[in-house]
Amino acid sequence: MYISIKNRLIFLLIAFTLLPFILLRIIAYPRVQADLQDVLIRNLDGIGHKQAELVTNWMRERTKDVRVLACNPLVVRCAKITKDDADYVDILQYLEVAKFEYGYRGILVSNEKGQVTIATIEEGGIQDISGMDYFQQAMEGNTFVSGIVPSQTPLLNEAGEMELDMPTMFVSAPLKDRDGAVIGVISLRIDVDTLNDLMLSLRLGKTGETYLVNRDGYMITESRLSAHLKDTGRVKKRSSLELKLINQETGELTDGVRQCVAGNNGFDARGYKDYRGHTVLGVWRWLKEFNWGIIAEIDRDEGYGAAYNLNRIVSSVLLALALPIVLIAYLIGRKTSSPILQLTEVTKKMALGDLTQRVDIQRKDEIGVLANSFNAMAKSLDAKAKEIAASEKRYRELVNSIREGVYQSEPEVDGVFTWVNQAGAEILGYKSPAEVIGTRVKDIYVNPDERRKVVDKLNRDGVLKNFTSFCKRKNGEQFYMERTSNLVFDEKGSPVRIDGIFRDITERKRSEEKIQESEWHHRQLLNSLKEGIYQCEPTEDGVFTWINQAGAEILGYKSPAEVVGARVRDIYVNPDERKRIIDKLQKEGALKNFASLCRRKNGEQFYMERTSCLVTDEKNKTLRIEGIFRDITERKMLEEELQETEGRHQQMLNLLEEGVFQSEPGEDGVFTWINQAGAEMLGYGSIEDVIGTRARDVYVNPGDRKELMKSLEKEGMRRNLISYCKKKDGERFISKMTCTLLRDINGKAVRVEGIFRTRTEK
């Protein structure tokens, strides 16, 4: 039977090198790993059991404390005490001392209706606890321990500040009279920080931790990683009652928490994802008495670190033992197949890039033919390799100079990276491309199923452009990746690889999200205004590009969507007015409070008051017109009616023979209006000649004006006041005047109004 040299060498290497490794892996290592797993789980279970005992004993001490206080006659008397009782202050002092000595945050006592009769200082804001479960349970005669819940009154937090919704809990007991009837309830507010310290007192290794969970899967004690969780935004203030223990990949409770809150006791020695996304080993116990669960966990890498180290040590030892055996096999192979070894050495050197190598084998068998063929092939490869190397150098330099990641991968769903440039490696969190090559492309996706969707679409369309994925780096940091990929086929139409380019767009994505959120808030704000807000093109026709809800309704539409695209010019009764507005905006840049006669969608005409501005870019190129407008039809009608009414009143006053006037309320008192008769009495030809002159100058004795104002300030009105006055030309006359001082709603003097007639000096 013929056995080739190749097969003989393979057989010897397998027989003398791989057999010990196989035996060790099959027999020894699994047994050591199982023993280590058993020890680790026993240690974790011991910690969980110890913590369960500590928590149970600690809570039983709290119930014991409240029972002791409930049996104190002095405390029982508090159920009906009032602040008017002589010993109220002494009992309050006793409760403060009891709170300090027992280590509680507060004590309060209520009557059978839930009305708080006495409480320590911190609980002074609570008046009625009738709706609380700890009050209702105690009224039924039970000693009750509440769950950890957010406080309904401000409590002192770890920063020394008063804070609402702090984690807190109560233990309560009934207060009974001598006949055994429940007449009230005593409630103690437990310091949850003590429970936190109790849970943080024991842990296994560097990554181990124990914590309490409630029925809803929320952590109710502080995590040892609270500072990190706040820095990463997982919690705002603390872990307790904020951190829901969910697997970030599935969005459901972690396996350990799910089993625990279901009321089961158990462990997981294979590992599961915790709330951080780390694979951990865990033990859990459910405390039915308090409706709490205790979880004890440790990172799997640390827990099984000893087994991993043992595997490396044993492998190194066996490798050292295998070297002599391999050397023997090598010597035998060299002796029997030196031509093949020579060919192999030359091949290795050529594989390293030295294509000048040649083999010198003079034989007339298959090996001799192979050597001659090899030399001919090497010569051809050397020439082509130099040409390819020069081209590849230029290509690699170009690819590595760009900031985007460039990659090649296998075309399957589980396909690995086969090449990536330096920028791509750094984007993925690696130091060099060599670290990336061989890793699965699927593993960079936060949602691994997205890889399947990408491959399916590439198989269907051949290319994907500018698509965005939520990915993660080597260290688990998540980021947004924008990628363009295409599927490369061979000459038979079979996919051979995926080529693509990608970039990190996290900052851009965050900026877009912030802009979208800001724009949404601005849109909401603008839609809440009663005035119309709009944007339109800066042309004469100028279609609407955006408008708020109020603007759409003013123009007679139901929604902004109906207005967008409509021509602005069409809303004017006179369309030429749009051109005049555009011309003025281009000259001045803005128009304020200008009115136009416009029409709604149904043709109804109305007056619109508008303020608009022209928006330009940094190159002063016109982009759009923005503005605000309102319907002033009613105001316009009132103004016209008021002007008409005021004109009639002035015509009537001008028909009087007496002088009628209005002036400012000061000592000088400038005339602000006067009728025609009054102007003529003062020696003026028209009303306009009087307006703006000082009322003080009319008096022969200017002090008369000062006395008049003092009198009006006190009495508000003067009747039939006789004064010695003079006309514009100095002619004197006697004036008989009746006037009044008018004030605004704040009592401030705004003007003097009056009527006067003249009498000759004679």
Tab-separated table of C-alpha atoms in Angstrom, residues 31-416:
chain	number	residue	atom	x	y	z
A	31	ARG	CA	-13.822	18.092	35.270
A	32	VAL	CA	-11.750	20.970	36.671
A	33	GLN	CA	-14.179	23.526	35.231
A	34	ALA	CA	-17.172	21.688	36.752
A	35	ASP	CA	-15.496	21.621	40.178
A	36	LEU	CA	-14.689	25.332	39.961
A	37	GLN	CA	-18.249	26.121	38.874
A	38	ASP	CA	-19.617	24.198	41.847
A	39	VAL	CA	-17.364	26.085	44.292
A	40	LEU	CA	-18.229	29.465	42.752
A	41	ILE	CA	-21.984	28.862	42.868
A	42	ARG	CA	-21.724	27.651	46.488
A	43	ASN	CA	-19.873	30.873	47.376
A	44	LEU	CA	-22.449	33.016	45.590
A	45	ASP	CA	-25.289	31.095	47.211
A	46	GLY	CA	-23.626	31.556	50.593
A	47	ILE	CA	-23.448	35.299	50.070
A	48	GLY	CA	-27.090	35.410	48.932
A	49	HIS	CA	-28.153	33.315	51.933
A	50	LYS	CA	-26.120	35.494	54.322
A	51	GLN	CA	-27.584	38.689	52.875
A	52	ALA	CA	-31.100	37.225	53.111
A	53	GLU	CA	-30.520	36.479	56.807
A	54	LEU	CA	-29.077	39.966	57.411
A	55	VAL	CA	-32.013	41.680	55.699
A	56	THR	CA	-34.595	39.473	57.419
A	57	ASN	CA	-33.058	39.967	60.875
A	58	TRP	CA	-32.659	43.698	60.282
A	59	MET	CA	-36.312	44.079	59.256
A	60	ARG	CA	-37.477	41.972	62.206
A	61	GLU	CA	-35.579	44.306	64.491
A	62	ARG	CA	-37.516	47.193	62.963
A	63	THR	CA	-40.845	45.455	63.603
A	64	LYS	CA	-39.695	44.710	67.145
A	65	ASP	CA	-38.878	48.394	67.665
A	66	VAL	CA	-42.309	49.545	66.525
A	67	ARG	CA	-44.055	46.954	68.727
A	68	VAL	CA	-42.061	48.126	71.745
A	69	LEU	CA	-43.007	51.742	71.093
A	70	ALA	CA	-46.654	50.781	70.444
A	71	CYS	CA	-46.840	49.164	73.911
A	72	ASN	CA	-45.549	52.297	75.640
A	73	PRO	CA	-48.536	53.945	77.448
A	74	LEU	CA	-47.009	57.339	76.743
A	75	VAL	CA	-47.094	56.605	72.988
A	76	VAL	CA	-50.645	55.134	73.179
A	77	ARG	CA	-51.757	58.415	74.736
A	78	CYS	CA	-50.464	60.210	71.609
A	79	ALA	CA	-53.394	58.840	69.554
A	80	LYS	CA	-55.637	61.486	71.149
A	81	ILE	CA	-53.114	64.133	72.134
A	82	THR	CA	-53.368	67.754	70.975
A	83	LYS	CA	-50.901	70.599	70.929
A	84	ASP	CA	-52.818	72.230	73.780
A	85	ASP	CA	-52.036	69.367	76.170
A	86	ALA	CA	-49.518	70.266	78.865
A	87	ASP	CA	-47.214	67.326	78.194
A	88	TYR	CA	-47.305	67.609	74.379
A	89	VAL	CA	-43.805	69.097	74.228
A	90	ASP	CA	-42.392	66.447	76.590
A	91	ILE	CA	-43.861	63.594	74.544
A	92	LEU	CA	-42.582	65.159	71.305
A	93	GLN	CA	-39.119	65.349	72.888
A	94	TYR	CA	-39.404	61.665	73.850
A	95	LEU	CA	-40.270	60.748	70.233
A	96	GLU	CA	-37.270	62.742	68.958
A	97	VAL	CA	-34.977	60.863	71.381
A	98	ALA	CA	-36.533	57.505	70.392
A	99	LYS	CA	-36.024	58.341	66.707
A	100	PHE	CA	-32.342	59.139	67.314
A	101	GLU	CA	-31.665	56.132	69.548
A	102	TYR	CA	-33.408	53.592	67.266
A	103	GLY	CA	-31.850	55.116	64.123
A	104	TYR	CA	-35.053	56.138	62.277
A	105	ARG	CA	-35.667	59.127	60.008
A	106	GLY	CA	-38.990	60.048	61.564
A	107	ILE	CA	-41.873	58.983	63.830
A	108	LEU	CA	-45.506	59.934	63.521
A	109	VAL	CA	-48.671	58.967	65.437
A	110	SER	CA	-52.221	59.198	64.117
A	111	ASN	CA	-55.699	58.607	65.472
A	112	GLU	CA	-58.084	55.977	64.134
A	113	LYS	CA	-59.167	58.336	61.291
A	114	GLY	CA	-55.631	58.759	59.972
A	115	GLN	CA	-55.205	62.316	61.257
A	116	VAL	CA	-51.627	62.834	62.476
A	117	THR	CA	-51.702	63.958	66.119
A	118	ILE	CA	-47.979	64.226	66.786
A	119	ALA	CA	-44.863	63.753	64.660
A	120	THR	CA	-41.144	64.386	64.787
A	121	ILE	CA	-39.776	67.465	63.060
A	122	GLU	CA	-39.075	65.794	59.683
A	123	GLU	CA	-42.660	64.521	59.442
A	124	GLY	CA	-44.272	67.843	60.355
A	125	GLY	CA	-45.672	68.306	56.866
A	126	ILE	CA	-47.839	65.138	56.968
A	127	GLN	CA	-51.393	65.703	58.234
A	128	ASP	CA	-53.389	62.735	56.955
A	129	ILE	CA	-52.189	59.147	56.371
A	130	SER	CA	-55.591	57.483	56.076
A	131	GLY	CA	-54.894	56.463	52.476
A	132	MET	CA	-51.534	54.824	53.229
A	133	ASP	CA	-51.211	51.026	53.264
A	134	TYR	CA	-49.124	51.071	56.442
A	135	PHE	CA	-51.964	52.923	58.247
A	136	GLN	CA	-54.709	50.644	56.921
A	137	GLN	CA	-52.808	47.441	57.774
A	138	ALA	CA	-52.042	48.677	61.289
A	139	MET	CA	-55.696	49.619	61.846
A	140	GLU	CA	-56.524	45.973	61.158
A	141	GLY	CA	-54.277	45.050	64.087
A	142	ASN	CA	-51.162	44.048	62.074
A	143	THR	CA	-47.543	45.075	62.409
A	144	PHE	CA	-46.772	46.062	58.840
A	145	VAL	CA	-43.628	46.751	56.796
A	146	SER	CA	-44.227	48.799	53.654
A	147	GLY	CA	-42.269	48.463	50.460
A	148	ILE	CA	-39.613	50.984	49.439
A	149	VAL	CA	-41.556	53.739	47.686
A	150	PRO	CA	-41.011	57.410	46.678
A	151	SER	CA	-41.607	59.786	49.589
A	152	GLN	CA	-44.632	62.064	49.406
A	153	THR	CA	-42.896	64.751	51.466
A	154	PRO	CA	-39.429	66.300	50.993
A	155	LEU	CA	-36.650	64.405	52.787
A	156	LEU	CA	-32.984	65.194	53.382
A	157	ASN	CA	-30.944	63.569	50.596
A	158	GLU	CA	-27.297	62.522	50.449
A	159	ALA	CA	-26.312	66.049	49.323
A	160	GLY	CA	-27.923	67.621	52.391
A	161	GLU	CA	-30.850	69.045	50.404
A	162	MET	CA	-34.576	68.517	50.813
A	163	GLU	CA	-35.883	66.345	47.977
A	164	LEU	CA	-39.297	64.960	47.021
A	165	ASP	CA	-39.752	61.303	45.909
A	166	MET	CA	-36.759	60.073	47.944
A	167	PRO	CA	-36.763	56.248	48.465
A	168	THR	CA	-38.393	55.575	51.832
A	169	MET	CA	-40.333	52.933	53.749
A	170	PHE	CA	-42.431	52.656	56.895
A	171	VAL	CA	-42.986	50.096	59.634
A	172	SER	CA	-46.214	50.546	61.573
A	173	ALA	CA	-48.134	49.005	64.479
A	174	PRO	CA	-51.570	49.571	66.039
A	175	LEU	CA	-52.070	51.556	69.253
A	176	LYS	CA	-54.632	49.887	71.518
A	177	ASP	CA	-56.489	51.102	74.580
A	178	ARG	CA	-56.915	49.026	77.720
A	179	ASP	CA	-59.848	47.158	76.178
A	180	GLY	CA	-57.727	46.107	73.199
A	181	ALA	CA	-59.476	48.405	70.710
A	182	VAL	CA	-57.307	50.029	68.049
A	183	ILE	CA	-57.360	53.784	68.651
A	184	GLY	CA	-54.485	54.864	66.450
A	185	VAL	CA	-51.288	53.940	64.609
A	186	ILE	CA	-47.594	54.571	65.210
A	187	SER	CA	-45.428	54.668	62.068
A	188	LEU	CA	-41.632	54.744	61.885
A	189	ARG	CA	-39.879	56.011	58.749
A	190	ILE	CA	-36.910	53.666	58.168
A	191	ASP	CA	-33.527	55.063	57.063
A	192	VAL	CA	-33.128	53.283	53.706
A	193	ASP	CA	-29.422	54.235	53.617
A	194	THR	CA	-28.813	51.708	56.401
A	195	LEU	CA	-30.331	48.978	54.211
A	196	ASN	CA	-28.121	50.136	51.318
A	197	ASP	CA	-25.012	49.845	53.503
A	198	LEU	CA	-26.149	46.383	54.576
A	199	MET	CA	-26.430	45.191	50.950
A	200	LEU	CA	-23.080	46.732	49.962
A	201	SER	CA	-21.261	45.161	52.913
A	202	LEU	CA	-20.816	41.755	51.258
A	203	ARG	CA	-19.765	40.862	47.734
A	204	LEU	CA	-17.670	38.273	45.933
A	205	GLY	CA	-14.529	39.409	44.086
A	206	LYS	CA	-14.005	42.731	42.343
A	207	THR	CA	-17.111	42.609	40.129
A	208	GLY	CA	-19.538	40.911	42.489
A	209	GLU	CA	-22.512	42.757	43.956
A	210	THR	CA	-25.729	42.058	45.853
A	211	TYR	CA	-28.897	44.125	45.660
A	212	LEU	CA	-32.622	44.042	46.422
A	213	VAL	CA	-35.370	44.143	43.783
A	214	ASN	CA	-39.104	44.678	44.125
A	215	ARG	CA	-41.936	42.841	42.402
A	216	ASP	CA	-41.804	45.246	39.407
A	217	GLY	CA	-38.121	44.502	38.732
A	218	TYR	CA	-36.748	47.815	40.026
A	219	MET	CA	-33.595	47.944	42.147
A	220	ILE	CA	-34.580	49.217	45.606
A	221	THR	CA	-31.085	49.494	47.084
A	222	GLU	CA	-28.124	51.384	45.678
A	223	SER	CA	-25.878	49.732	43.105
A	224	ARG	CA	-22.134	49.799	43.648
A	225	LEU	CA	-22.021	51.308	40.160
A	226	SER	CA	-24.436	54.202	40.905
A	227	ALA	CA	-21.854	56.873	40.019
A	228	HIS	CA	-21.194	55.218	36.634
A	229	LEU	CA	-24.922	54.809	35.963
A	230	LYS	CA	-25.485	58.521	36.595
A	231	ASP	CA	-22.573	59.494	34.339
A	232	THR	CA	-23.990	57.370	31.497
A	233	GLY	CA	-27.538	58.688	31.965
A	234	ARG	CA	-29.050	55.343	33.017
A	235	VAL	CA	-30.303	56.953	36.251
A	236	LYS	CA	-30.815	60.602	37.173
A	237	LYS	CA	-30.211	60.655	40.930
A	238	ARG	CA	-29.810	57.129	42.294
A	239	SER	CA	-30.313	53.477	41.438
A	240	SER	CA	-33.081	52.854	43.981
A	241	LEU	CA	-36.540	52.988	42.339
A	242	GLU	CA	-35.023	54.428	39.106
A	243	LEU	CA	-33.048	51.516	37.659
A	244	LYS	CA	-35.216	48.821	36.089
A	245	LEU	CA	-33.127	45.672	35.770
A	246	ILE	CA	-33.642	44.875	32.103
A	247	ASN	CA	-31.525	43.194	29.464
A	248	GLN	CA	-30.636	46.049	27.086
A	249	GLU	CA	-30.670	43.712	24.093
A	250	THR	CA	-34.133	42.208	24.712
A	251	GLY	CA	-35.790	45.052	26.628
A	252	GLU	CA	-37.080	42.518	29.201
A	253	LEU	CA	-36.094	41.778	32.794
A	254	THR	CA	-32.749	40.018	33.162
A	255	ASP	CA	-32.991	36.237	33.573
A	256	GLY	CA	-32.020	36.339	37.254
A	257	VAL	CA	-34.478	39.102	38.157
A	258	ARG	CA	-37.287	37.490	36.126
A	259	GLN	CA	-36.845	34.171	37.981
A	260	CYS	CA	-36.554	35.931	41.342
A	261	VAL	CA	-39.676	38.142	41.097
A	262	ALA	CA	-41.603	35.037	40.014
A	263	GLY	CA	-40.956	33.759	43.560
A	264	ASN	CA	-38.256	31.224	42.655
A	265	ASN	CA	-34.932	30.551	44.389
A	266	GLY	CA	-32.111	29.397	42.147
A	267	PHE	CA	-28.905	30.128	40.247
A	268	ASP	CA	-27.429	30.330	36.742
A	269	ALA	CA	-23.926	28.909	36.343
A	270	ARG	CA	-23.760	29.355	32.555
A	271	GLY	CA	-24.197	33.129	32.596
A	272	TYR	CA	-26.789	35.666	31.478
A	273	LYS	CA	-26.800	39.354	30.538
A	274	ASP	CA	-27.268	41.738	33.494
A	275	TYR	CA	-28.615	45.315	33.402
A	276	ARG	CA	-25.167	46.602	32.233
A	277	GLY	CA	-25.062	44.178	29.311
A	278	HIS	CA	-22.285	42.118	30.980
A	279	THR	CA	-22.462	38.335	31.180
A	280	VAL	CA	-22.725	37.378	34.865
A	281	LEU	CA	-23.225	34.332	37.061
A	282	GLY	CA	-26.057	34.794	39.547
A	283	VAL	CA	-27.908	33.434	42.573
A	284	TRP	CA	-31.327	34.702	43.659
A	285	ARG	CA	-33.689	34.315	46.604
A	286	TRP	CA	-37.227	35.631	47.057
A	287	LEU	CA	-38.110	37.027	50.509
A	288	LYS	CA	-41.847	36.339	50.604
A	289	GLU	CA	-42.183	38.039	53.997
A	290	PHE	CA	-41.256	41.449	52.500
A	291	ASN	CA	-42.031	40.935	48.776
A	292	TRP	CA	-38.366	41.554	47.980
A	293	GLY	CA	-35.784	39.596	46.050
A	294	ILE	CA	-32.043	39.314	46.759
A	295	ILE	CA	-29.719	38.973	43.766
A	296	ALA	CA	-26.022	38.086	44.098
A	297	GLU	CA	-23.978	38.328	40.874
A	298	ILE	CA	-20.382	38.254	39.628
A	299	ASP	CA	-18.964	38.771	36.131
A	300	ARG	CA	-18.466	35.440	34.389
A	301	ASP	CA	-14.968	36.413	33.267
A	302	GLU	CA	-13.880	36.965	36.870
A	303	GLY	CA	-15.794	33.949	38.222
A	304	TYR	CA	-14.264	31.512	35.766
A	305	GLY	CA	-10.955	33.384	35.539
A	306	ALA	CA	-9.175	30.630	37.417
A	307	ALA	CA	-10.432	28.027	34.942
A	308	TYR	CA	-9.323	30.160	32.013
A	309	ASN	CA	-5.877	30.613	33.581
A	310	LEU	CA	-5.646	26.876	34.258
A	311	ASN	CA	-6.475	26.163	30.628
A	312	ARG	CA	-3.704	28.504	29.450
A	313	ILE	CA	-1.175	27.029	31.887
A	314	VAL	CA	-1.977	23.439	30.952
A	315	SER	CA	-1.901	24.291	27.245
A	316	SER	CA	1.510	25.934	27.645
A	317	VAL	CA	2.894	22.912	29.499
A	318	LEU	CA	1.552	20.487	26.927
A	319	LEU	CA	2.871	22.688	24.144
A	320	ALA	CA	6.307	22.558	25.743
A	321	LEU	CA	6.056	18.753	25.911
A	322	ALA	CA	4.864	18.574	22.349
A	323	LEU	CA	7.849	20.511	20.976
A	324	PRO	CA	10.338	17.595	21.275
A	325	ILE	CA	7.826	15.316	19.630
A	326	VAL	CA	7.288	17.784	16.811
A	327	LEU	CA	11.093	18.106	16.460
A	328	ILE	CA	11.429	14.356	16.062
A	329	ALA	CA	8.679	14.348	13.473
A	330	TYR	CA	10.431	17.222	11.729
A	331	LEU	CA	13.780	15.345	11.612
A	332	ILE	CA	12.133	12.267	10.263
A	333	GLY	CA	10.255	14.259	7.685
A	334	ARG	CA	13.412	16.171	6.716
A	335	LYS	CA	15.348	12.952	6.230
A	336	THR	CA	12.666	11.348	4.134
A	337	SER	CA	11.423	14.388	2.281
A	338	SER	CA	14.175	16.986	2.069
A	339	PRO	CA	13.105	18.101	-1.448
A	340	ILE	CA	9.623	18.876	-0.145
A	341	LEU	CA	11.082	20.758	2.809
A	342	GLN	CA	13.286	22.793	0.488
A	343	LEU	CA	10.294	23.575	-1.689
A	344	THR	CA	8.299	24.488	1.412
A	345	GLU	CA	10.984	26.888	2.682
A	346	VAL	CA	11.200	28.642	-0.661
A	347	THR	CA	7.395	28.834	-0.780
A	348	LYS	CA	7.300	30.450	2.682
A	349	LYS	CA	9.840	33.064	1.642
A	350	MET	CA	7.850	33.780	-1.463
A	351	ALA	CA	4.704	34.052	0.649
A	352	LEU	CA	6.513	36.698	2.698
A	353	GLY	CA	7.112	38.678	-0.480
A	354	ASP	CA	10.493	37.484	-1.732
A	355	LEU	CA	9.627	36.338	-5.243
A	356	THR	CA	13.288	36.087	-6.279
A	357	GLN	CA	13.557	32.696	-4.563
A	358	ARG	CA	14.116	29.586	-6.708
A	359	VAL	CA	14.460	25.872	-5.867
A	360	ASP	CA	17.488	23.768	-6.884
A	361	ILE	CA	16.171	20.212	-7.117
A	362	GLN	CA	17.560	17.866	-9.759
A	363	ARG	CA	15.246	14.868	-9.827
A	364	LYS	CA	13.439	12.939	-12.515
A	365	ASP	CA	10.245	12.265	-10.640
A	366	GLU	CA	7.137	14.232	-9.796
A	367	ILE	CA	9.077	16.453	-7.409
A	368	GLY	CA	11.567	17.388	-10.167
A	369	VAL	CA	8.686	18.318	-12.504
A	370	LEU	CA	7.093	20.303	-9.674
A	371	ALA	CA	10.377	22.162	-9.016
A	372	ASN	CA	10.749	23.201	-12.672
A	373	SER	CA	7.123	24.316	-12.877
A	374	PHE	CA	7.510	26.173	-9.601
A	375	ASN	CA	10.560	28.113	-10.866
A	376	ALA	CA	8.707	29.123	-14.031
A	377	MET	CA	5.674	30.230	-12.022
A	378	ALA	CA	7.873	32.171	-9.538
A	379	LYS	CA	9.515	34.108	-12.365
A	380	SER	CA	6.128	35.089	-13.806
A	381	LEU	CA	4.766	35.977	-10.373
A	382	ASP	CA	7.787	38.116	-9.577
A	383	ALA	CA	7.178	40.323	-12.603
A	384	LYS	CA	3.449	40.667	-11.977
A	385	ALA	CA	3.908	41.098	-8.216
A	386	LYS	CA	6.132	44.124	-8.709
A	387	GLU	CA	3.531	45.692	-10.944
A	388	ILE	CA	0.710	44.835	-8.508
A	389	ALA	CA	2.746	45.996	-5.491
A	390	ALA	CA	3.263	49.439	-7.023
A	391	SER	CA	-0.440	49.719	-7.842
A	392	GLU	CA	-1.499	48.367	-4.443
A	393	LYS	CA	0.837	50.771	-2.642
A	394	ARG	CA	-0.808	53.698	-4.354
A	395	TYR	CA	-4.239	52.245	-3.598
A	396	ARG	CA	-3.478	51.559	0.105
A	397	GLU	CA	-1.970	54.998	0.608
A	398	LEU	CA	-5.028	56.570	-0.931
A	399	VAL	CA	-7.470	54.462	1.106
A	400	ASN	CA	-5.598	54.951	4.391
A	401	SER	CA	-5.459	58.713	3.850
A	402	ILE	CA	-9.214	59.163	3.906
A	403	ARG	CA	-11.082	59.605	7.191
A	404	GLU	CA	-13.925	57.242	6.306
A	405	GLY	CA	-13.725	53.533	6.982
A	406	VAL	CA	-13.253	51.290	3.942
A	407	TYR	CA	-13.833	47.551	4.292
A	408	GLN	CA	-14.310	44.196	2.597
A	409	SER	CA	-16.186	41.284	4.139
A	410	GLU	CA	-17.596	37.885	3.311
A	411	PRO	CA	-21.072	38.067	1.744
A	412	GLU	CA	-22.821	35.760	4.236
A	413	VAL	CA	-24.888	36.923	7.239
A	414	ASP	CA	-22.184	35.611	9.601
A	415	GLY	CA	-19.408	36.810	7.253
A	416	VAL	CA	-16.201	38.145	8.778
